[in-house]
CSV table of C-alpha atoms in Angstrom, one decimal:
chain,number,residue,atom,x,y,z
A,869,MET,CA,-23.3,-8.0,-71.7
A,870,LYS,CA,-20.9,-5.4,-70.3
A,871,VAL,CA,-18.7,-3.6,-73.0
A,872,MET,CA,-15.5,-1.4,-72.7
A,873,LEU,CA,-14.9,1.3,-75.4
A,874,ILE,CA,-11.8,3.0,-75.3
A,875,GLY,CA,-11.6,6.5,-77.0
A,876,SER,CA,-13.0,9.9,-76.8
A,877,GLY,CA,-13.8,11.3,-80.3
A,878,GLY,CA,-16.6,11.5,-82.9
A,879,ARG,CA,-15.9,8.0,-83.9
A,880,GLU,CA,-16.1,6.5,-80.6
A,881,HIS,CA,-19.4,8.4,-80.1
A,882,CYS,CA,-20.8,6.8,-83.1
A,883,ILE,CA,-19.6,3.3,-81.9
A,884,ALA,CA,-21.1,3.9,-78.6
A,885,TRP,CA,-24.4,4.9,-80.2
A,886,LYS,CA,-24.4,1.8,-82.4
A,887,VAL,CA,-23.4,-0.6,-79.7
A,888,LYS,CA,-26.2,0.6,-77.4
A,889,GLN,CA,-28.7,-0.5,-79.9
A,890,ASN,CA,-28.1,-4.1,-78.8
A,891,PRO,CA,-30.5,-5.1,-76.3
A,892,GLU,CA,-28.0,-7.5,-74.6
A,893,VAL,CA,-25.8,-4.5,-73.5
A,894,LYS,CA,-26.5,-3.8,-70.1
A,895,GLU,CA,-23.5,-1.7,-69.3
A,896,LEU,CA,-21.3,0.6,-71.6
A,897,TYR,CA,-18.1,1.8,-70.0
A,898,CYS,CA,-16.4,4.7,-72.1
A,899,VAL,CA,-12.7,5.3,-71.5
A,900,PRO,CA,-12.4,8.2,-71.1
A,901,GLY,CA,-15.5,9.0,-73.4
A,902,ASN,CA,-16.8,12.6,-74.2
A,903,GLY,CA,-19.8,14.9,-73.5
A,904,GLY,CA,-22.1,12.9,-75.9
A,905,MET,CA,-20.9,9.4,-74.9
A,906,SER,CA,-21.7,10.3,-71.2
A,907,SER,CA,-25.4,10.0,-72.2
A,908,LEU,CA,-24.8,6.4,-73.5
A,909,GLY,CA,-22.6,4.8,-70.9
A,910,THR,CA,-20.4,5.5,-67.8
A,911,CYS,CA,-17.2,7.6,-68.6
A,912,TYR,CA,-13.9,6.6,-66.7
A,913,THR,CA,-10.5,8.0,-67.1
A,914,LEU,CA,-7.9,5.4,-66.9
A,915,ASN,CA,-4.3,6.4,-67.5
A,916,THR,CA,-2.4,3.1,-68.4
A,917,LEU,CA,-3.1,0.2,-70.3
A,918,GLN,CA,-2.7,-1.9,-67.0
A,919,ASP,CA,-5.3,0.2,-65.6
A,920,MET,CA,-7.7,-0.8,-68.4
A,921,VAL,CA,-6.9,-4.5,-67.9
A,922,GLN,CA,-7.5,-4.0,-64.0
A,923,PHE,CA,-10.9,-2.3,-64.9
A,924,ALA,CA,-11.8,-5.0,-67.4
A,925,LYS,CA,-11.5,-7.5,-64.6
A,926,GLU,CA,-13.1,-5.7,-61.9
A,927,LYS,CA,-16.1,-4.8,-64.1
A,928,GLU,CA,-16.3,-8.5,-65.7
A,929,ILE,CA,-16.2,-6.7,-69.2
A,930,SER,CA,-17.5,-9.1,-71.9
A,931,LEU,CA,-15.7,-7.6,-74.8
A,932,THR,CA,-13.4,-4.5,-75.4
A,933,LEU,CA,-13.6,-2.3,-78.4
A,934,ILE,CA,-10.9,0.2,-79.4
A,935,GLY,CA,-11.4,3.3,-81.2
A,936,PRO,CA,-8.2,5.2,-81.7
A,937,GLU,CA,-4.6,4.0,-83.1
A,938,ALA,CA,-2.6,4.8,-80.1
A,939,PRO,CA,-3.7,2.1,-77.6
A,940,LEU,CA,-3.1,-0.6,-80.6
A,941,ALA,CA,0.3,0.7,-81.2
A,942,LYS,CA,1.1,0.4,-77.6
A,943,GLY,CA,0.0,-3.2,-77.4
A,944,VAL,CA,-3.3,-3.0,-75.8
A,945,VAL,CA,-4.4,-6.3,-77.4
A,946,ASP,CA,-1.6,-8.3,-76.5
A,947,LEU,CA,-2.0,-7.2,-72.8
A,948,PHE,CA,-5.6,-8.1,-73.0
A,949,LYS,CA,-5.1,-11.5,-74.5
A,950,THR,CA,-2.4,-12.3,-72.1
A,951,GLU,CA,-4.9,-11.6,-69.2
A,952,GLY,CA,-7.5,-13.9,-71.0
A,953,LEU,CA,-9.9,-11.0,-71.7
A,954,ALA,CA,-11.8,-10.5,-74.8
A,955,ILE,CA,-10.8,-7.5,-77.1
A,956,VAL,CA,-11.0,-6.9,-80.9
A,957,GLY,CA,-8.1,-5.5,-82.7
A,958,PRO,CA,-4.6,-6.1,-84.1
A,959,ASN,CA,-1.8,-6.9,-81.8
A,960,GLN,CA,1.1,-4.4,-81.5
A,961,ASN,CA,3.2,-6.3,-84.1
A,962,ALA,CA,0.4,-5.9,-86.7
A,963,ALA,CA,-0.6,-2.5,-85.6
A,964,ARG,CA,2.8,-1.4,-87.2
A,965,LEU,CA,1.0,-1.2,-90.4
A,966,GLU,CA,-0.2,2.2,-89.2
A,967,SER,CA,2.3,3.1,-86.4
A,968,SER,CA,5.2,2.8,-88.9
A,969,LYS,CA,4.7,4.3,-92.4
A,970,VAL,CA,8.1,2.9,-93.3
A,971,TYR,CA,6.8,-0.7,-92.2
A,972,ALA,CA,3.6,-0.2,-94.3
A,973,LYS,CA,5.3,0.9,-97.5
A,974,GLU,CA,8.0,-1.9,-97.1
A,975,PHE,CA,4.9,-4.4,-96.6
A,976,MET,CA,3.2,-3.1,-99.6
A,977,LYS,CA,6.4,-3.4,-101.6
A,978,LYS,CA,7.1,-6.9,-100.7
A,979,TYR,CA,3.4,-8.2,-101.4
A,980,LYS,CA,3.1,-6.0,-104.6
A,981,ILE,CA,0.3,-4.0,-103.2
A,982,PRO,CA,0.2,-0.7,-105.5
A,983,THR,CA,1.5,2.4,-104.0
A,984,ALA,CA,3.4,5.4,-104.6
A,985,GLN,CA,7.3,5.0,-105.3
A,986,PHE,CA,9.1,6.0,-102.2
A,987,GLU,CA,12.6,6.5,-100.4
A,988,VAL,CA,13.1,6.2,-96.6
A,989,PHE,CA,15.6,8.3,-94.8
A,990,ASN,CA,16.8,8.3,-91.0
A,991,ARG,CA,19.6,11.0,-91.4
A,992,PHE,CA,19.1,14.6,-92.0
A,993,ASP,CA,22.0,15.2,-94.2
A,994,SER,CA,21.0,12.1,-96.4
A,995,VAL,CA,17.5,13.8,-96.9
A,996,ILE,CA,19.0,17.2,-97.7
A,997,SER,CA,21.5,15.4,-100.4
A,998,TYR,CA,18.6,13.6,-101.9
A,999,LEU,CA,16.4,16.9,-102.1
A,1000,LYS,CA,19.3,18.5,-104.2
A,1001,SER,CA,19.4,15.7,-106.6
A,1002,GLY,CA,17.1,17.1,-109.4
A,1003,LEU,CA,13.8,15.8,-108.2
A,1004,ASN,CA,10.5,16.4,-109.8
A,1005,PHE,CA,8.0,18.2,-107.6
A,1006,PRO,CA,5.4,18.2,-106.0
A,1007,LEU,CA,6.5,15.4,-103.7
A,1008,VAL,CA,5.0,14.0,-100.6
A,1009,ILE,CA,6.8,14.0,-97.2
A,1010,LYS,CA,5.6,11.5,-94.4
A,1011,ALA,CA,6.6,11.2,-90.7
A,1012,ASP,CA,7.1,7.7,-90.0
A,1013,GLY,CA,5.4,7.4,-86.6
A,1014,LEU,CA,1.9,8.5,-85.5
A,1015,ALA,CA,1.2,12.0,-86.0
A,1016,ALA,CA,-2.6,12.1,-85.2
A,1017,GLY,CA,-3.5,12.4,-89.0
A,1018,LYS,CA,-1.1,15.4,-89.5
A,1019,GLY,CA,2.2,14.0,-90.4
A,1020,VAL,CA,1.6,14.2,-94.2
A,1021,PHE,CA,2.9,17.1,-96.3
A,1022,ILE,CA,2.6,17.9,-100.0
A,1023,VAL,CA,5.7,20.2,-101.0
A,1024,GLU,CA,5.9,22.3,-104.1
A,1025,ASP,CA,9.6,22.8,-104.4
A,1026,GLU,CA,13.0,22.2,-102.8
A,1027,GLU,CA,12.8,25.2,-100.3
A,1028,GLU,CA,9.3,24.0,-98.9
A,1029,ALA,CA,10.6,20.4,-98.8
A,1030,ARG,CA,13.8,21.3,-96.8
A,1031,ASP,CA,11.5,23.5,-94.2
A,1032,VAL,CA,9.3,20.4,-93.6
A,1033,VAL,CA,12.3,18.1,-93.2
A,1034,VAL,CA,14.0,20.6,-90.7
A,1035,ASP,CA,10.5,20.7,-88.9
A,1036,LEU,CA,10.2,16.9,-88.7
A,1037,MET,CA,13.8,15.7,-88.0
A,1038,VAL,CA,15.2,18.6,-86.3
A,1039,GLY,CA,12.4,20.4,-85.0
A,1040,LYS,CA,10.7,17.2,-84.0
A,1041,ILE,CA,7.2,18.7,-84.2
A,1042,PHE,CA,5.9,15.1,-83.9
A,1043,GLY,CA,8.4,14.0,-81.6
A,1044,ASP,CA,10.1,10.6,-82.3
A,1045,ALA,CA,7.6,10.2,-85.3
A,1046,GLY,CA,9.8,12.3,-87.5
A,1047,ASN,CA,13.0,10.2,-86.5
A,1048,GLN,CA,12.2,8.3,-90.1
A,1049,ILE,CA,10.6,10.2,-92.9
A,1050,ILE,CA,9.4,8.8,-96.4
A,1051,ILE,CA,9.6,11.0,-99.4
A,1052,GLU,CA,7.4,9.6,-102.2
A,1053,GLU,CA,6.0,10.5,-105.6
A,1054,CYS,CA,2.8,12.7,-105.5
A,1055,LEU,CA,0.1,10.8,-107.2
A,1056,GLU,CA,-2.6,12.8,-109.0
A,1057,GLY,CA,-6.3,11.8,-108.7
A,1058,GLU,CA,-9.0,11.6,-105.9
A,1059,GLU,CA,-8.9,10.2,-102.7
A,1060,ALA,CA,-11.3,7.7,-101.2
A,1061,THR,CA,-11.7,5.1,-98.4
A,1062,ILE,CA,-12.5,1.6,-98.1
A,1063,MET,CA,-12.6,-0.1,-94.8
A,1064,PHE,CA,-13.2,-4.0,-94.3
A,1065,LEU,CA,-13.5,-6.3,-91.5
A,1066,PHE,CA,-11.0,-9.1,-91.2
A,1067,ASP,CA,-11.0,-12.0,-88.8
A,1068,GLY,CA,-7.8,-13.6,-89.7
A,1069,LYS,CA,-9.3,-15.7,-92.4
A,1070,SER,CA,-12.4,-14.0,-93.9
A,1071,TYR,CA,-13.1,-10.4,-94.8
A,1072,CYS,CA,-16.2,-8.3,-95.4
A,1073,VAL,CA,-16.1,-4.9,-97.1
A,1074,LEU,CA,-17.9,-1.8,-95.4
A,1075,PRO,CA,-19.4,0.8,-97.5
A,1076,SER,CA,-17.3,3.1,-99.5
A,1077,SER,CA,-16.7,6.9,-98.0
A,1078,GLN,CA,-14.7,9.9,-98.9
A,1079,ASP,CA,-13.5,12.4,-96.5
A,1080,HIS,CA,-12.2,16.0,-96.6
A,1081,LYS,CA,-8.7,16.5,-95.1
A,1082,ARG,CA,-7.9,20.0,-95.8
A,1083,ILE,CA,-9.1,22.9,-93.5
A,1084,GLY,CA,-10.5,25.2,-96.0
A,1085,ASP,CA,-13.1,24.9,-98.7
A,1086,SER,CA,-11.9,23.9,-102.2
A,1087,ASP,CA,-9.4,21.8,-100.3
A,1088,VAL,CA,-6.9,24.4,-99.3
A,1089,GLY,CA,-4.8,25.0,-96.0
A,1090,PRO,CA,-3.3,22.5,-93.7
A,1091,ASN,CA,-4.4,19.1,-93.3
A,1092,THR,CA,-6.6,18.2,-90.4
A,1093,GLY,CA,-8.1,14.9,-88.8
A,1094,GLY,CA,-11.0,15.4,-91.2
A,1095,MET,CA,-13.6,18.2,-91.8
A,1096,GLY,CA,-16.3,15.9,-93.2
A,1097,ALA,CA,-17.3,12.9,-95.1
A,1098,TYR,CA,-19.9,11.2,-97.2
A,1099,SER,CA,-20.9,7.6,-98.0
A,1100,PRO,CA,-21.2,6.0,-100.4
A,1101,ALA,CA,-18.4,7.5,-102.4
A,1102,PRO,CA,-19.7,7.8,-106.1
A,1103,LEU,CA,-15.8,7.4,-107.1
A,1104,ILE,CA,-15.9,3.8,-106.0
A,1105,THR,CA,-17.7,2.1,-108.6
A,1106,ASP,CA,-18.3,-1.6,-108.8
A,1107,GLN,CA,-15.5,-2.1,-111.1
A,1108,ILE,CA,-13.2,-0.1,-109.0
A,1109,LEU,CA,-14.2,-2.0,-105.9
A,1110,LYS,CA,-13.5,-5.3,-107.6
A,1111,LYS,CA,-10.0,-4.0,-108.6
A,1112,ILE,CA,-9.3,-3.0,-105.1
A,1113,GLU,CA,-10.4,-6.5,-103.7
A,1114,ILE,CA,-8.0,-8.1,-106.4
A,1115,SER,CA,-5.0,-5.9,-106.3
A,1116,ILE,CA,-5.0,-4.7,-102.7
A,1117,ILE,CA,-7.3,-6.8,-100.2
A,1118,HIS,CA,-6.1,-10.2,-101.6
A,1119,PRO,CA,-2.6,-9.5,-101.4
A,1120,PHE,CA,-2.9,-7.7,-97.9
A,1121,ILE,CA,-4.5,-10.9,-96.6
A,1122,GLU,CA,-1.7,-13.0,-98.1
A,1123,GLY,CA,0.8,-10.7,-96.5
A,1124,ILE,CA,-0.8,-10.9,-93.0
A,1125,GLN,CA,-0.9,-14.7,-93.3
A,1126,GLN,CA,2.6,-14.8,-94.5
A,1127,GLU,CA,4.1,-12.6,-91.8
A,1128,LYS,CA,2.1,-14.5,-89.3
A,1129,LEU,CA,0.5,-11.3,-88.0
A,1130,ASP,CA,-2.4,-11.5,-85.4
A,1131,TYR,CA,-4.9,-9.3,-86.7
A,1132,ARG,CA,-8.6,-9.4,-86.0
A,1133,GLY,CA,-10.5,-6.3,-86.6
A,1134,VAL,CA,-10.9,-3.3,-89.0
A,1135,VAL,CA,-8.5,-2.6,-91.9
A,1136,TYR,CA,-8.6,0.9,-93.4
A,1137,LEU,CA,-7.4,1.7,-96.9
A,1138,GLY,CA,-6.6,5.2,-97.6
A,1139,LEU,CA,-6.8,5.1,-101.5
A,1140,MET,CA,-5.9,7.4,-104.3
A,1141,ILE,CA,-7.8,6.8,-107.6
A,1142,THR,CA,-5.9,8.1,-110.5
A,1143,HIS,CA,-7.5,9.9,-113.4
A,1144,HIS,CA,-6.9,6.7,-115.2
A,1145,SER,CA,-8.9,4.5,-112.6
A,1146,GLU,CA,-5.7,3.0,-111.3
A,1147,VAL,CA,-6.0,2.4,-107.8
A,1148,HIS,CA,-3.0,3.0,-105.2
A,1149,VAL,CA,-2.8,2.7,-101.5
A,1150,LEU,CA,-1.7,6.0,-99.7
A,1151,GLU,CA,-1.9,4.6,-96.2
A,1152,PHE,CA,-3.1,1.6,-93.8
A,1153,ASN,CA,-4.9,2.4,-90.7
A,1154,VAL,CA,-5.7,-0.6,-88.2
A,1155,ARG,CA,-9.0,0.8,-87.0
A,1156,LEU,CA,-12.2,2.8,-88.2
A,1157,GLY,CA,-11.4,6.1,-89.8
A,1158,ASP,CA,-12.7,9.5,-88.5
A,1159,PRO,CA,-14.8,11.0,-89.6
A,1160,GLU,CA,-15.6,8.2,-92.1
A,1161,THR,CA,-17.1,6.0,-89.2
A,1162,GLN,CA,-19.7,8.4,-88.6
A,1163,VAL,CA,-21.1,8.3,-92.1
A,1164,VAL,CA,-20.5,4.3,-92.6
A,1165,LEU,CA,-21.7,2.8,-89.4
A,1166,PRO,CA,-25.2,4.4,-89.5
A,1167,ARG,CA,-25.8,3.0,-92.9
A,1168,LEU,CA,-25.1,-0.7,-91.5
A,1169,LYS,CA,-28.3,-2.6,-90.8
A,1170,ASN,CA,-26.2,-5.1,-89.0
A,1171,ASP,CA,-25.7,-5.1,-85.1
A,1172,TRP,CA,-22.2,-3.7,-84.6
A,1173,LEU,CA,-21.4,-5.9,-81.6
A,1174,ASP,CA,-22.6,-8.9,-83.3
A,1175,LEU,CA,-20.0,-8.1,-86.0
A,1176,ASN,CA,-17.4,-7.5,-83.5
A,1177,MET,CA,-18.1,-10.8,-81.8
A,1178,ALA,CA,-17.8,-12.5,-85.2
A,1179,LEU,CA,-14.3,-11.0,-85.5
A,1180,TYR,CA,-13.4,-12.1,-82.0
A,1181,ARG,CA,-14.7,-15.8,-82.9
A,1182,SER,CA,-13.2,-15.8,-86.5
A,1183,SER,CA,-16.9,-16.4,-87.6
A,1184,LEU,CA,-17.1,-13.6,-90.1
A,1185,SER,CA,-17.8,-16.0,-93.0
A,1186,GLU,CA,-21.2,-16.6,-91.5
A,1187,VAL,CA,-22.1,-12.9,-91.7
A,1188,LYS,CA,-24.2,-11.1,-94.5
A,1189,LEU,CA,-23.7,-7.6,-94.4
A,1190,GLU,CA,-26.9,-5.3,-94.9
A,1191,VAL,CA,-26.7,-1.7,-95.8
A,1192,ASP,CA,-29.0,1.1,-96.1
A,1193,THR,CA,-29.2,2.4,-99.6
A,1194,GLN,CA,-29.5,6.2,-98.6
A,1195,ASN,CA,-26.6,8.6,-98.8
A,1196,LEU,CA,-25.1,9.9,-95.4
A,1197,LEU,CA,-23.1,13.1,-95.3
A,1198,GLY,CA,-21.4,14.5,-92.2
A,1199,VAL,CA,-19.9,18.1,-91.6
A,1200,VAL,CA,-17.4,18.7,-88.8
A,1201,LEU,CA,-17.7,21.6,-86.7
A,1202,THR,CA,-14.4,22.7,-85.2
A,1203,SER,CA,-13.2,25.5,-82.8
A,1204,ARG,CA,-11.8,28.3,-84.9
A,1205,GLY,CA,-8.0,28.0,-85.1
A,1206,TYR,CA,-7.9,24.0,-85.4
A,1207,PRO,CA,-5.5,22.5,-86.6
A,1208,GLY,CA,-3.5,25.3,-84.9
A,1209,ASN,CA,-4.5,26.8,-81.5
A,1210,TYR,CA,-8.1,27.2,-80.4
A,1211,GLU,CA,-10.2,27.9,-77.2
A,1212,ILE,CA,-12.4,25.6,-75.3
A,1213,GLY,CA,-15.1,25.7,-72.8
A,1214,LYS,CA,-17.7,27.4,-75.0
A,1215,LYS,CA,-21.2,26.5,-74.5
A,1216,ILE,CA,-22.9,24.5,-77.3
A,1217,ASN,CA,-26.4,25.3,-78.2
A,1218,GLY,CA,-29.2,23.6,-80.3
A,1219,LEU,CA,-28.1,19.9,-79.5
A,1220,GLU,CA,-31.6,19.5,-77.9
A,1221,ASP,CA,-33.0,19.2,-81.4
A,1222,PHE,CA,-31.2,16.1,-82.2
A,1223,PRO,CA,-31.7,13.2,-79.8
A,1224,ASN,CA,-29.8,10.7,-82.2
A,1225,GLU,CA,-32.8,8.2,-82.3
A,1226,PRO,CA,-31.6,4.8,-84.1
A,1227,GLN,CA,-33.7,5.7,-87.2
A,1228,GLY,CA,-33.1,9.3,-87.1
A,1229,LYS,CA,-32.5,11.3,-90.3
A,1230,VAL,CA,-30.0,13.6,-88.6
A,1231,LEU,CA,-27.5,12.5,-86.1
A,1232,VAL,CA,-25.0,14.6,-84.2
A,1233,PHE,CA,-21.7,12.9,-82.9
A,1234,HIS,CA,-19.6,14.6,-80.4
A,1235,ALA,CA,-15.9,14.7,-80.6
A,1236,GLY,CA,-14.2,17.5,-78.5
A,1237,THR,CA,-17.0,18.0,-76.1
A,1238,GLN,CA,-17.5,17.8,-72.3
A,1239,ARG,CA,-20.6,17.7,-70.0
A,1240,ARG,CA,-20.4,20.2,-67.0
A,1241,ASP,CA,-23.4,21.3,-64.9
A,1242,ASN,CA,-25.8,19.8,-67.4
A,1243,GLN,CA,-24.4,21.8,-70.3
A,1244,ILE,CA,-22.3,20.6,-73.1
A,1245,LEU,CA,-19.2,22.7,-73.7
A,1246,THR,CA,-16.5,22.5,-76.3
A,1247,ALA,CA,-13.3,20.7,-75.2
A,1248,GLY,CA,-11.3,20.1,-78.4
A,1249,GLY,CA,-10.5,21.3,-82.1
A,1250,ARG,CA,-13.0,18.9,-83.8
A,1251,VAL,CA,-16.1,19.5,-81.7
A,1252,LEU,CA,-19.0,17.9,-83.3
A,1253,ASN,CA,-20.0,15.9,-86.5
A,1254,VAL,CA,-23.3,16.7,-87.9
A,1255,CYS,CA,-24.7,13.8,-90.4
A,1256,ALA,CA,-27.8,13.6,-92.5
A,1257,PHE,CA,-29.1,11.0,-94.6
A,1258,GLY,CA,-30.6,11.9,-98.0
A,1259,ASP,CA,-31.9,9.9,-101.0
A,1260,THR,CA,-29.2,11.7,-103.1
A,1261,LEU,CA,-25.9,12.9,-101.9
A,1262,LYS,CA,-26.9,16.5,-102.6
A,1263,ASN,CA,-30.1,16.1,-100.5
A,1264,ALA,CA,-27.9,14.6,-97.7
A,1265,ALA,CA,-25.8,17.7,-97.8
A,1266,TYR,CA,-28.8,19.9,-97.8
A,1267,ASN,CA,-30.2,18.3,-94.7
A,1268,ALA,CA,-27.0,18.3,-93.1
A,1269,TYR,CA,-26.2,21.9,-93.4
A,1270,LEU,CA,-29.8,22.9,-92.5
A,1271,ALA,CA,-29.0,20.9,-89.1
A,1272,VAL,CA,-25.7,22.7,-88.8
A,1273,GLY,CA,-27.5,25.9,-89.0
A,1274,LYS,CA,-29.3,25.1,-85.7
A,1275,ILE,CA,-26.2,24.4,-83.9
A,1276,GLY,CA,-24.0,27.2,-82.3
A,1277,PHE,CA,-21.0,28.2,-80.1
A,1278,GLU,CA,-18.6,30.7,-79.9
A,1279,ASN,CA,-15.9,30.9,-82.7
A,1280,ILE,CA,-17.5,28.0,-84.6
A,1281,TYR,CA,-16.0,27.0,-87.9
A,1282,TYR,CA,-16.9,24.5,-90.7
A,1283,ARG,CA,-16.3,23.9,-94.3
A,1284,LYS,CA,-19.2,24.9,-96.6
A,1285,ASP,CA,-18.5,22.5,-99.4
A,1286,ILE,CA,-18.5,18.8,-98.0
A,1287,GLY,CA,-19.4,16.6,-100.8
A,1288,TYR,CA,-19.8,19.3,-103.3
A,1289,ARG,CA,-17.3,17.8,-105.7
A,1290,ALA,CA,-19.1,14.3,-105.8
A,1291,PHE,CA,-22.4,16.0,-106.8
A,1292,ARG,CA,-21.1,16.1,-110.5
A,1293,ARG,CA,-20.6,12.3,-110.6
A,1294,GLU,CA,-24.1,11.8,-109.1
A,1295,GLU,CA,-25.7,14.2,-111.8
């Protein structure tokens, strides 16, 4: 088989690593790929969706997999299907569940999926009037469109809320993504992630996970794309998982079918588990999460390409998921300054100690890296994801941070507390 994988981050490196374990994969093309993916397949830069279609035809690609949300939001699945090319993912209409937070919230309201109460605004003056109406803070403000995981703000008072609204709707810090905004109640509790595979008829729940969004230890500072994650999440007990299936997954599928949405792929549920064990949906994503993928996929004993073929053929009901019982924890190494300004082009040392064997206890997935003259250099804000297995979550964290200590580059930064809050549940 020939497989094309679209994307260039840590999630995509993990997908590529998993796909290459299938002996039938003769060629893997990574578009555009990164420094780590270049050792697993051939990297190409293709600038448009039409370029990708033409490439898939020329290379006789058997199946195309999508990592990030942007190509899905632009309609890559629609285009490939029109050309008779095999691809896994939701079409552009279904991808609105991620590309438009307004659409997602209205979908949840319509199909009675538990979520925070919200109001939608598309006029600046209307928002300002609303903020002056005696609201209870804190509140959450969200840009409607895609903002690379950075379009959500928790505001503590009216002044802070106004500043965020100005940035989004007037300053256009995320471009057209801020043309509409959502203001919603701030739910209290702890966040977790459930991802499941859905082939249009049947679904299969992947192992639970939990990530750390804030840049600083103890969850302080601005939101990022994710500073680390672990799986499973002790927060997601069997009882809570059952509640998620009944109150969220089942009505979600009903909504997909009622709206006649073309959806075959991964569904990501960003969840808030309240102190009373109630479950609310914070967001939908229409693809695998990052950095959750890096701690979920390696725990799967199933072949990832076989699972995607089941999605493509709508035969997921024939699949039985097998999961490694060990814990897996990942620490994201970033360039200092992220999620703001940062430098690139720094040489990374120590990677030779981690060959990423299929049964390896430590796995290092590349995100913002590039290969130049047989050296791996930094090329982004999030640079690497260092993941380690352990019999307990605490043991997995110990192994991960031990590995982190063997890797270095100029101006490296990472959180020192990934998973620490969950240790108490484990103990």
